[in-house]
């Protein structure tokens, strides 16, 4: 499922079923010996400030860019 650049290719049929358009963010979750692929819901607000600006999953938690910077400094 990986090409020469280490990118993971998702079969077109799966993309249609998951309604993943090209450029859409997805995330991979490891669950035992399985890998779960799911659409990354960018509509999820930051858990700290409820902001929607540049929210990304940080260790599985939706956190905006401002708080990600803080968490990286704290860890
Ligand atoms: Zn925030």
PDB file of C-alpha atoms and ligand atoms in Angstrom:
ATOM      1  CA  UNK A   1       0.000   0.000   0.000  1.00  0.00           C
ATOM      2  CA  UNK A   2       3.044   2.283   0.076  1.00  0.00           C
ATOM      3  CA  UNK A   3       4.723   3.871  -2.894  1.00  0.00           C
ATOM      4  CA  UNK A   4       8.428   4.655  -3.256  1.00  0.00           C
ATOM      5  CA  UNK A   5       8.100   7.872  -1.290  1.00  0.00           C
ATOM      6  CA  UNK A   6       6.525   6.126   1.675  1.00  0.00           C
ATOM      7  CA  UNK A   7       3.146   7.642   0.946  1.00  0.00           C
ATOM      8  CA  UNK A   8       0.146   5.503   1.571  1.00  0.00           C
ATOM      9  CA  UNK A   9      -2.215   5.041  -1.324  1.00  0.00           C
ATOM     10  CA  UNK A  10      -5.884   4.647  -0.596  1.00  0.00           C
ATOM     11  CA  UNK A  11      -7.843   2.668  -3.173  1.00  0.00           C
ATOM     12  CA  UNK A  12     -10.221   4.850  -5.155  1.00  0.00           C
ATOM     13  CA  UNK A  13     -13.176   2.713  -4.130  1.00  0.00           C
ATOM     14  CA  UNK A  14     -12.432   3.286  -0.455  1.00  0.00           C
ATOM     15  CA  UNK A  15     -12.054   7.002  -1.064  1.00  0.00           C
ATOM     16  CA  UNK A  16     -15.478   7.096  -2.648  1.00  0.00           C
ATOM     17  CA  UNK A  17     -17.048   5.196   0.199  1.00  0.00           C
ATOM     18  CA  UNK A  18     -15.414   7.450   2.797  1.00  0.00           C
ATOM     19  CA  UNK A  19     -16.029  10.544   0.667  1.00  0.00           C
ATOM     20  CA  UNK A  20     -12.388  11.519   0.852  1.00  0.00           C
ATOM     21  CA  UNK A  21     -11.517  14.128  -1.732  1.00  0.00           C
ATOM     22  CA  UNK A  22      -7.910  14.622  -2.723  1.00  0.00           C
ATOM     23  CA  UNK A  23      -6.135  16.844  -0.232  1.00  0.00           C
ATOM     24  CA  UNK A  24      -8.511  15.868   2.514  1.00  0.00           C
ATOM     25  CA  UNK A  25      -6.772  15.164   5.796  1.00  0.00           C
ATOM     26  CA  UNK A  26      -7.053  11.674   7.186  1.00  0.00           C
ATOM     27  CA  UNK A  27      -5.482  10.148  10.225  1.00  0.00           C
ATOM     28  CA  UNK A  28      -4.181   6.704  11.000  1.00  0.00           C
ATOM     29  CA  UNK A  29      -4.871   5.138  14.337  1.00  0.00           C
ATOM     30  CA  UNK A  30      -3.088   2.034  15.555  1.00  0.00           C
ATOM     31  CA  UNK A  31      -5.406  -0.380  17.312  1.00  0.00           C
ATOM     32  CA  UNK A  32      -3.530  -3.528  18.280  1.00  0.00           C
ATOM     33  CA  UNK A  33      -2.609  -5.223  15.029  1.00  0.00           C
ATOM     34  CA  UNK A  34      -5.052  -3.143  13.025  1.00  0.00           C
ATOM     35  CA  UNK A  35      -4.663   0.275  11.485  1.00  0.00           C
ATOM     36  CA  UNK A  36      -7.746   2.435  11.424  1.00  0.00           C
ATOM     37  CA  UNK A  37      -8.059   5.089   8.757  1.00  0.00           C
ATOM     38  CA  UNK A  38     -10.485   7.859   9.454  1.00  0.00           C
ATOM     39  CA  UNK A  39     -11.240  11.271   8.120  1.00  0.00           C
ATOM     40  CA  UNK A  40      -9.720  13.966  10.224  1.00  0.00           C
ATOM     41  CA  UNK A  41     -12.618  16.154  11.249  1.00  0.00           C
ATOM     42  CA  UNK A  42     -11.299  19.660  11.009  1.00  0.00           C
ATOM     43  CA  UNK A  43     -14.610  20.970  12.288  1.00  0.00           C
ATOM     44  CA  UNK A  44     -13.641  19.813  15.782  1.00  0.00           C
ATOM     45  CA  UNK A  45     -12.794  22.858  17.930  1.00  0.00           C
ATOM     46  CA  UNK A  46      -9.778  23.205  20.189  1.00  0.00           C
ATOM     47  CA  UNK A  47     -10.486  21.650  23.597  1.00  0.00           C
ATOM     48  CA  UNK A  48      -8.829  24.549  25.428  1.00  0.00           C
ATOM     49  CA  UNK A  49     -10.241  27.660  23.807  1.00  0.00           C
ATOM     50  CA  UNK A  50     -12.923  26.235  21.459  1.00  0.00           C
ATOM     51  CA  UNK A  51     -11.118  28.030  18.648  1.00  0.00           C
ATOM     52  CA  UNK A  52     -11.252  26.664  15.122  1.00  0.00           C
ATOM     53  CA  UNK A  53      -7.967  28.144  13.918  1.00  0.00           C
ATOM     54  CA  UNK A  54      -5.460  25.538  12.729  1.00  0.00           C
ATOM     55  CA  UNK A  55      -6.833  22.801  14.933  1.00  0.00           C
ATOM     56  CA  UNK A  56      -4.884  19.570  14.655  1.00  0.00           C
ATOM     57  CA  UNK A  57      -4.887  16.345  16.577  1.00  0.00           C
ATOM     58  CA  UNK A  58      -2.116  16.547  19.155  1.00  0.00           C
ATOM     59  CA  UNK A  59      -1.711  13.122  20.756  1.00  0.00           C
ATOM     60  CA  UNK A  60      -5.297  12.394  19.797  1.00  0.00           C
ATOM     61  CA  UNK A  61      -6.614  15.663  21.192  1.00  0.00           C
ATOM     62  CA  UNK A  62      -7.903  18.510  19.029  1.00  0.00           C
ATOM     63  CA  UNK A  63      -5.715  21.477  19.887  1.00  0.00           C
ATOM     64  CA  UNK A  64      -5.252  24.776  18.073  1.00  0.00           C
ATOM     65  CA  UNK A  65      -1.851  26.027  16.950  1.00  0.00           C
ATOM     66  CA  UNK A  66      -1.524  28.375  19.935  1.00  0.00           C
ATOM     67  CA  UNK A  67      -1.967  25.612  22.468  1.00  0.00           C
ATOM     68  CA  UNK A  68       0.099  23.131  20.514  1.00  0.00           C
ATOM     69  CA  UNK A  69       3.035  25.508  20.855  1.00  0.00           C
ATOM     70  CA  UNK A  70       2.488  25.634  24.595  1.00  0.00           C
ATOM     71  CA  UNK A  71       2.165  21.881  24.935  1.00  0.00           C
ATOM     72  CA  UNK A  72       5.349  21.284  22.959  1.00  0.00           C
ATOM     73  CA  UNK A  73       7.189  23.677  25.268  1.00  0.00           C
ATOM     74  CA  UNK A  74       5.776  22.031  28.380  1.00  0.00           C
ATOM     75  CA  UNK A  75       6.692  18.489  27.376  1.00  0.00           C
TER      76      UNK A  75
HETATM   77 ZN1  LIG B   1      -7.161  26.765  21.185  1.00  0.00          ZN
END
